[in-house]
Tab-separated table of C-alpha atoms in Angstrom:
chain	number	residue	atom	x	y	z
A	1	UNK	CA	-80.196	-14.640	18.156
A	2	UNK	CA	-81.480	-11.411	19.804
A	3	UNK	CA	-83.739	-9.170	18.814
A	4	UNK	CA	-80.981	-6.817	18.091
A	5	UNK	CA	-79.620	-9.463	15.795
A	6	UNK	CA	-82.336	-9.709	13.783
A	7	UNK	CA	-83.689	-6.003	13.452
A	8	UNK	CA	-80.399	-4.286	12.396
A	9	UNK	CA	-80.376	-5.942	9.155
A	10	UNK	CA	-78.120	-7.894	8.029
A	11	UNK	CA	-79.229	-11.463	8.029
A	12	UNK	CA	-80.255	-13.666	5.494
A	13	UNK	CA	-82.830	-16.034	6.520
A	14	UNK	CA	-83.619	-19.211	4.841
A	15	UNK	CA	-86.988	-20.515	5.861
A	16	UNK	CA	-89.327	-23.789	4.797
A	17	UNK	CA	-92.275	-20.917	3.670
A	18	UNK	CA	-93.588	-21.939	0.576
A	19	UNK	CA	-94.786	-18.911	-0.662
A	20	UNK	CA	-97.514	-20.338	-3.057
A	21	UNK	CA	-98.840	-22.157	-0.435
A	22	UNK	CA	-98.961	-19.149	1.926
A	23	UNK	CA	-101.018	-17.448	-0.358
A	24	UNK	CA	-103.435	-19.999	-0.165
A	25	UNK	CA	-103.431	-20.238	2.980
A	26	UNK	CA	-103.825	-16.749	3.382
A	27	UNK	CA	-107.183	-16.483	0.330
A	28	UNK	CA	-108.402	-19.833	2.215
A	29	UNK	CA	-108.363	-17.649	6.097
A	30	UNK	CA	-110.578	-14.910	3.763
A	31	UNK	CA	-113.104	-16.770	1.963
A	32	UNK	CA	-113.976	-18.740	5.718
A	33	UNK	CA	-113.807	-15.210	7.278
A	34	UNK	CA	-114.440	-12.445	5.425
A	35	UNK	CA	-114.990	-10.009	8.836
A	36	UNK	CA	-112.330	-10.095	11.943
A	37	UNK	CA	-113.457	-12.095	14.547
A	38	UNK	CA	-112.422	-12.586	18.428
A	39	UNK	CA	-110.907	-14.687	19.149
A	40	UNK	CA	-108.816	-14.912	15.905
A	41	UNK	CA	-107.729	-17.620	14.086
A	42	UNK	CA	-104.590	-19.728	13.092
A	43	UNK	CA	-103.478	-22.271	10.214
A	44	UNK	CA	-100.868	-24.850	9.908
A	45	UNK	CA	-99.698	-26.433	6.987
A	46	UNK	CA	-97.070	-29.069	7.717
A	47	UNK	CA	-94.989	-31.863	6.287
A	48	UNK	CA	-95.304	-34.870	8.573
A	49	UNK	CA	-92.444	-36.154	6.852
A	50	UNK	CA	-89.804	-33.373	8.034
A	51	UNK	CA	-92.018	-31.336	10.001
A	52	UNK	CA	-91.144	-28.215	7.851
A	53	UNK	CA	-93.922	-25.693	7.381
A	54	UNK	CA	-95.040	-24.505	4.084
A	55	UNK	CA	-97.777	-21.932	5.545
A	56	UNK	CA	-98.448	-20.325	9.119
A	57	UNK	CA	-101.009	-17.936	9.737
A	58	UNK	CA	-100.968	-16.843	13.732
A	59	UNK	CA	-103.293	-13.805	13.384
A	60	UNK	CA	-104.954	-10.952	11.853
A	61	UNK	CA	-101.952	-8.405	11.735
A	62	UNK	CA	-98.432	-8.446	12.972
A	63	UNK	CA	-98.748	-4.679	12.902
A	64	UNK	CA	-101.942	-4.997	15.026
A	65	UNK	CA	-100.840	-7.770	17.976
A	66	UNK	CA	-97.147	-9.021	17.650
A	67	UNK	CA	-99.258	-12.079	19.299
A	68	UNK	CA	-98.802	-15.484	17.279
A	69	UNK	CA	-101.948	-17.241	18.124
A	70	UNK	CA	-100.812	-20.519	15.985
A	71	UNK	CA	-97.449	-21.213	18.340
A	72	UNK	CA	-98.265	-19.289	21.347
A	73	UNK	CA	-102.026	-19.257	21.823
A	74	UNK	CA	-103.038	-22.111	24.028
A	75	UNK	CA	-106.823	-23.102	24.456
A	76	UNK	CA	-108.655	-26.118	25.952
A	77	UNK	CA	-108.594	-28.659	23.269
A	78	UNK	CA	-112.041	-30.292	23.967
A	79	UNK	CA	-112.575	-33.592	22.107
A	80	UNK	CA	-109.600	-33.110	19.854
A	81	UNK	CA	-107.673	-34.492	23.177
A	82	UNK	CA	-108.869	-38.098	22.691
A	83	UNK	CA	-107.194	-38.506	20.196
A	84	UNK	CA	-103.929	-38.687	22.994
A	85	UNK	CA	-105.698	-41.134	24.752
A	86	UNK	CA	-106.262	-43.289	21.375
A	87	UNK	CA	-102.197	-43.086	20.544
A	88	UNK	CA	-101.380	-44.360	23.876
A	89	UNK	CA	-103.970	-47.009	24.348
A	90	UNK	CA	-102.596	-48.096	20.587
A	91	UNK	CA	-99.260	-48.032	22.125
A	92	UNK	CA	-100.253	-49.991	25.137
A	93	UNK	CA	-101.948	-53.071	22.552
A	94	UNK	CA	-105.679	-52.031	23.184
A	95	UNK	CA	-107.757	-53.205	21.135
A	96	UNK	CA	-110.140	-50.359	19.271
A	97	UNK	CA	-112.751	-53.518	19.548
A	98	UNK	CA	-112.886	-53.475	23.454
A	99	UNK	CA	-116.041	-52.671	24.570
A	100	UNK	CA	-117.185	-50.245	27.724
A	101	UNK	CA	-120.341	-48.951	29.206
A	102	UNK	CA	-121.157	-45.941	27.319
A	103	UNK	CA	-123.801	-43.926	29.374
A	104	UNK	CA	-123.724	-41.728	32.131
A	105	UNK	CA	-123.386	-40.278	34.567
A	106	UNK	CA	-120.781	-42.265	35.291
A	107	UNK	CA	-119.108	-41.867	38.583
A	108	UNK	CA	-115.558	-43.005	39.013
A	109	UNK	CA	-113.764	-43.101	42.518
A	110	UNK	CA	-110.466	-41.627	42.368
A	111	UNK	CA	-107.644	-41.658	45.227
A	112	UNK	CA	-107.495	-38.117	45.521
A	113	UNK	CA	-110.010	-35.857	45.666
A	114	UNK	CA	-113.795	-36.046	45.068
A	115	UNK	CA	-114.930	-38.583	42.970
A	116	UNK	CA	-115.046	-37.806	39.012
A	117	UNK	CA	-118.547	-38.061	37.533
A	118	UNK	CA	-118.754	-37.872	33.880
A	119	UNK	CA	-121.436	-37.463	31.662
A	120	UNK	CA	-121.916	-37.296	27.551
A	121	UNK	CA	-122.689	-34.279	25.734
A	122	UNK	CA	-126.218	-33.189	25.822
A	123	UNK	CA	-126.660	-36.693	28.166
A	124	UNK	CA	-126.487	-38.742	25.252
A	125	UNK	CA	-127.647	-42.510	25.756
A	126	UNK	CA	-126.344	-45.723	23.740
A	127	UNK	CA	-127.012	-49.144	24.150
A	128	UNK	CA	-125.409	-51.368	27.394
A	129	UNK	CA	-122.105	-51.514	25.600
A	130	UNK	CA	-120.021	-49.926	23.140
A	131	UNK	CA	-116.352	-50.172	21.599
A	132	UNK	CA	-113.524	-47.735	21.468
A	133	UNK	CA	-114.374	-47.182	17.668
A	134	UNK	CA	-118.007	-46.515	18.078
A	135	UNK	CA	-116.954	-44.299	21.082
A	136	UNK	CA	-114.193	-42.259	18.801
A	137	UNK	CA	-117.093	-41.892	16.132
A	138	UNK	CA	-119.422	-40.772	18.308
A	139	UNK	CA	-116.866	-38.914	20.483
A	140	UNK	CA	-118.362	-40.548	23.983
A	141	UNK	CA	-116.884	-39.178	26.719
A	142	UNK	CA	-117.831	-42.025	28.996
A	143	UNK	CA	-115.891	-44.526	26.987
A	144	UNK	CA	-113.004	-42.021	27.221
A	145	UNK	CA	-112.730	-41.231	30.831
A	146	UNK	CA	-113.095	-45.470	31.771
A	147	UNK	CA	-109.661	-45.599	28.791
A	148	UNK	CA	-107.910	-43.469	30.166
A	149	UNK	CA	-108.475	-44.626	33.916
A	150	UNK	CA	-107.600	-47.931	32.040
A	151	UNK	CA	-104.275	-46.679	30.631
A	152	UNK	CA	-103.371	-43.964	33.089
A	153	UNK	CA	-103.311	-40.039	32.310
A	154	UNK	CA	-99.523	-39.810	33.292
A	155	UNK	CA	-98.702	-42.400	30.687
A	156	UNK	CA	-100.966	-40.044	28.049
A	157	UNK	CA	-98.399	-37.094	29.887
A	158	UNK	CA	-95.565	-38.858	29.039
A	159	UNK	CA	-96.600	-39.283	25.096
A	160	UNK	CA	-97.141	-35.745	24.843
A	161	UNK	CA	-93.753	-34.970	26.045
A	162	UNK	CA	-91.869	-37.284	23.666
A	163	UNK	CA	-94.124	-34.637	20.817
A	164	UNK	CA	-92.251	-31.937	23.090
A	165	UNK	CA	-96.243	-30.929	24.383
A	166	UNK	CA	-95.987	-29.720	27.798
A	167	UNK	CA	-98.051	-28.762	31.119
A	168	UNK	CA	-100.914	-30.775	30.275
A	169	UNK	CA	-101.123	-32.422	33.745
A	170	UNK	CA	-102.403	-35.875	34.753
A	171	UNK	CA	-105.419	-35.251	35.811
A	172	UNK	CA	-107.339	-38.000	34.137
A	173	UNK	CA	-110.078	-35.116	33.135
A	174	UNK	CA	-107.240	-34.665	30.041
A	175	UNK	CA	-109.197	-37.311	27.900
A	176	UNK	CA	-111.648	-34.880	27.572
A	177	UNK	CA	-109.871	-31.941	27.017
A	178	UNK	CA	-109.465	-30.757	30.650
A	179	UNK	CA	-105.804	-29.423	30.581
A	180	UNK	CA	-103.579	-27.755	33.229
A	181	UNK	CA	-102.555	-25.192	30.234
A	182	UNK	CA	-104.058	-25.284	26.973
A	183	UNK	CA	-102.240	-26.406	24.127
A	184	UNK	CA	-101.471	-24.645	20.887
A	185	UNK	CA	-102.674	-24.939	17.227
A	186	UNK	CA	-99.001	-25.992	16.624
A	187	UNK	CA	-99.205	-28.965	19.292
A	188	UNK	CA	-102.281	-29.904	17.540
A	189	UNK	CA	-100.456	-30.419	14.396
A	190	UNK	CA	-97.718	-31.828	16.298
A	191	UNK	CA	-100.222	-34.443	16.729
A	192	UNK	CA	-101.904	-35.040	13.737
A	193	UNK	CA	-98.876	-35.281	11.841
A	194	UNK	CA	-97.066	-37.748	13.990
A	195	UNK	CA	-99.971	-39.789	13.216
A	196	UNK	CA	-99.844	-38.956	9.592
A	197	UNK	CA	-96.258	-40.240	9.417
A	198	UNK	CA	-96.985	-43.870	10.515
A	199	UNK	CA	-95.968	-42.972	14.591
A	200	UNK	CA	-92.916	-40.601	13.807
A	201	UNK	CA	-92.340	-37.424	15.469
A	202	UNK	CA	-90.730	-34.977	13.505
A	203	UNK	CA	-89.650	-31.446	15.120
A	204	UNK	CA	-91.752	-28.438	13.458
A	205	UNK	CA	-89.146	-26.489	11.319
A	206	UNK	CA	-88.977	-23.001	9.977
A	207	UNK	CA	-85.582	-21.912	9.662
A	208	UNK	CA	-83.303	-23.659	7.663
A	209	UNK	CA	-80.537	-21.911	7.275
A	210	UNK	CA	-79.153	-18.322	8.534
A	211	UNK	CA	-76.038	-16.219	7.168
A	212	UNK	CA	-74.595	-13.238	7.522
A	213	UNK	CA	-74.134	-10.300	4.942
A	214	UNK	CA	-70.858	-11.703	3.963
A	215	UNK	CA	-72.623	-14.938	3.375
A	216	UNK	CA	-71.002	-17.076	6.486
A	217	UNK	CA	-73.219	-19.731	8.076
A	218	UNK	CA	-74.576	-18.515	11.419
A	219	UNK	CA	-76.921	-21.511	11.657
A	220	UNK	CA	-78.116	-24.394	9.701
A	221	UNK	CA	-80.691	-26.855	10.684
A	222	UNK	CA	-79.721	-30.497	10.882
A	223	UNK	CA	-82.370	-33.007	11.669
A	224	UNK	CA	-79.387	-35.844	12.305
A	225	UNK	CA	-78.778	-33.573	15.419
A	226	UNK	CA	-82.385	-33.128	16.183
A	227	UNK	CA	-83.015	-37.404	16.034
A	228	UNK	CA	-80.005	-37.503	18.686
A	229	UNK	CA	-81.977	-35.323	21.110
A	230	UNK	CA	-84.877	-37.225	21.156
């Protein structure tokens, strides 16, 4: 569909909106910001069982920035990246009770390009040794660049595309949030809600069905067809 298509009326659209839940969502975005801020905000609300959404917020006003900041605004994830590196190293049998060194600066040699050095936020210091838990509690980024040098980034690369994530890189600086292009709010829930349904990765739906005036079926979503791409 065009943008012709959809502005000259016409079209019924069937969407996954729960409109209850939007205005929640929407008295929720006020009460944590009363005042417009820069940059904006976004909210998700998601079913990790279907991947429909209930409630989307992508910005202040569609009549002030036709900008969707939950699907299409990308930013460095930071921290919220390990998580990534946990899935895979879960994938790849790692035990959360391995144990690295935690403090820095650590310097790691890499095969191209200057060596990495890494260091914790605000040089934090632990003791000699410390597991993959403790490191996800405490968010250590020392633990996390030694995992993912242990499980390779291009392995992490690969997860992300199976959760339809792209241009992340494989730079192993990704465990700590260091991305080629930033990801958006929506890959973030793509994330989370994998996780939330036991490993499964549902495609985020909206639309559900479209007709036309006459009432004719234009498009209907089918998540049989959506398993076979996968």
């Amino acid at each position: 569909f065009n943008d012709y298509d959809v502005f000259k009326g016409g079209l019924r659209i069937y969407t996954t909106l729960d409109l209850d839940l939007q205005n929640k969502a929407q008295e929720a975005i006020s009460t944590v910001f009363p005042e417009k801020i820069d940059p904006s905000y976004s909210l998700i609300c998601a079913d990790p069982s279907n991947g429909y959404i209930y409630a989307l917020i992508g910005g202040k006003d569609y009549k002030e920035s036709k900008f969707n900041i939950a699907t299409q605004g990308k930013r460095q994830p930071g921290s919220v990246f390990k998580t990534m590196v946990l899935m895979e190293s879960v994938r790849q049998n790692i035990s959360s009770s391995n144990e690295f060194n935690p403090n820095g600066p650590l310097t790691i040699d890499m095969e191209e390009g200057p060596d990495w050095i890494v260091n914790n936020y605000a040089n934090q210091q632990f003791g000699e040794k410390m597991s993959i838990a403790d490191a996800t509690t405490n968010s250590v980024n020392v633990v996390f660049a030694q995992l993912i040098m242990q499980i390779g980034a291009e392995n992490v690369e690969s997860l992300c595309s199976e959760m339809e994530i792209y241009d992340i890189g494989n730079n192993p600086a990704i465990a700590l949030g260091g991305l080629e292009i930033g990801i958006t709010p929506m890959d973030v829930s793509k994330v989370f809600s994998t996780l939330a349904s036991g490993g499964v990765y549902n495609k985020p739906v909206s639309i559900l069905k479209i007709t036309d005036a006459e009432g004719n079926i234009l498009y209907q979503y089918d998540p049989d067809i959506e398993l076979s791409n996968k």
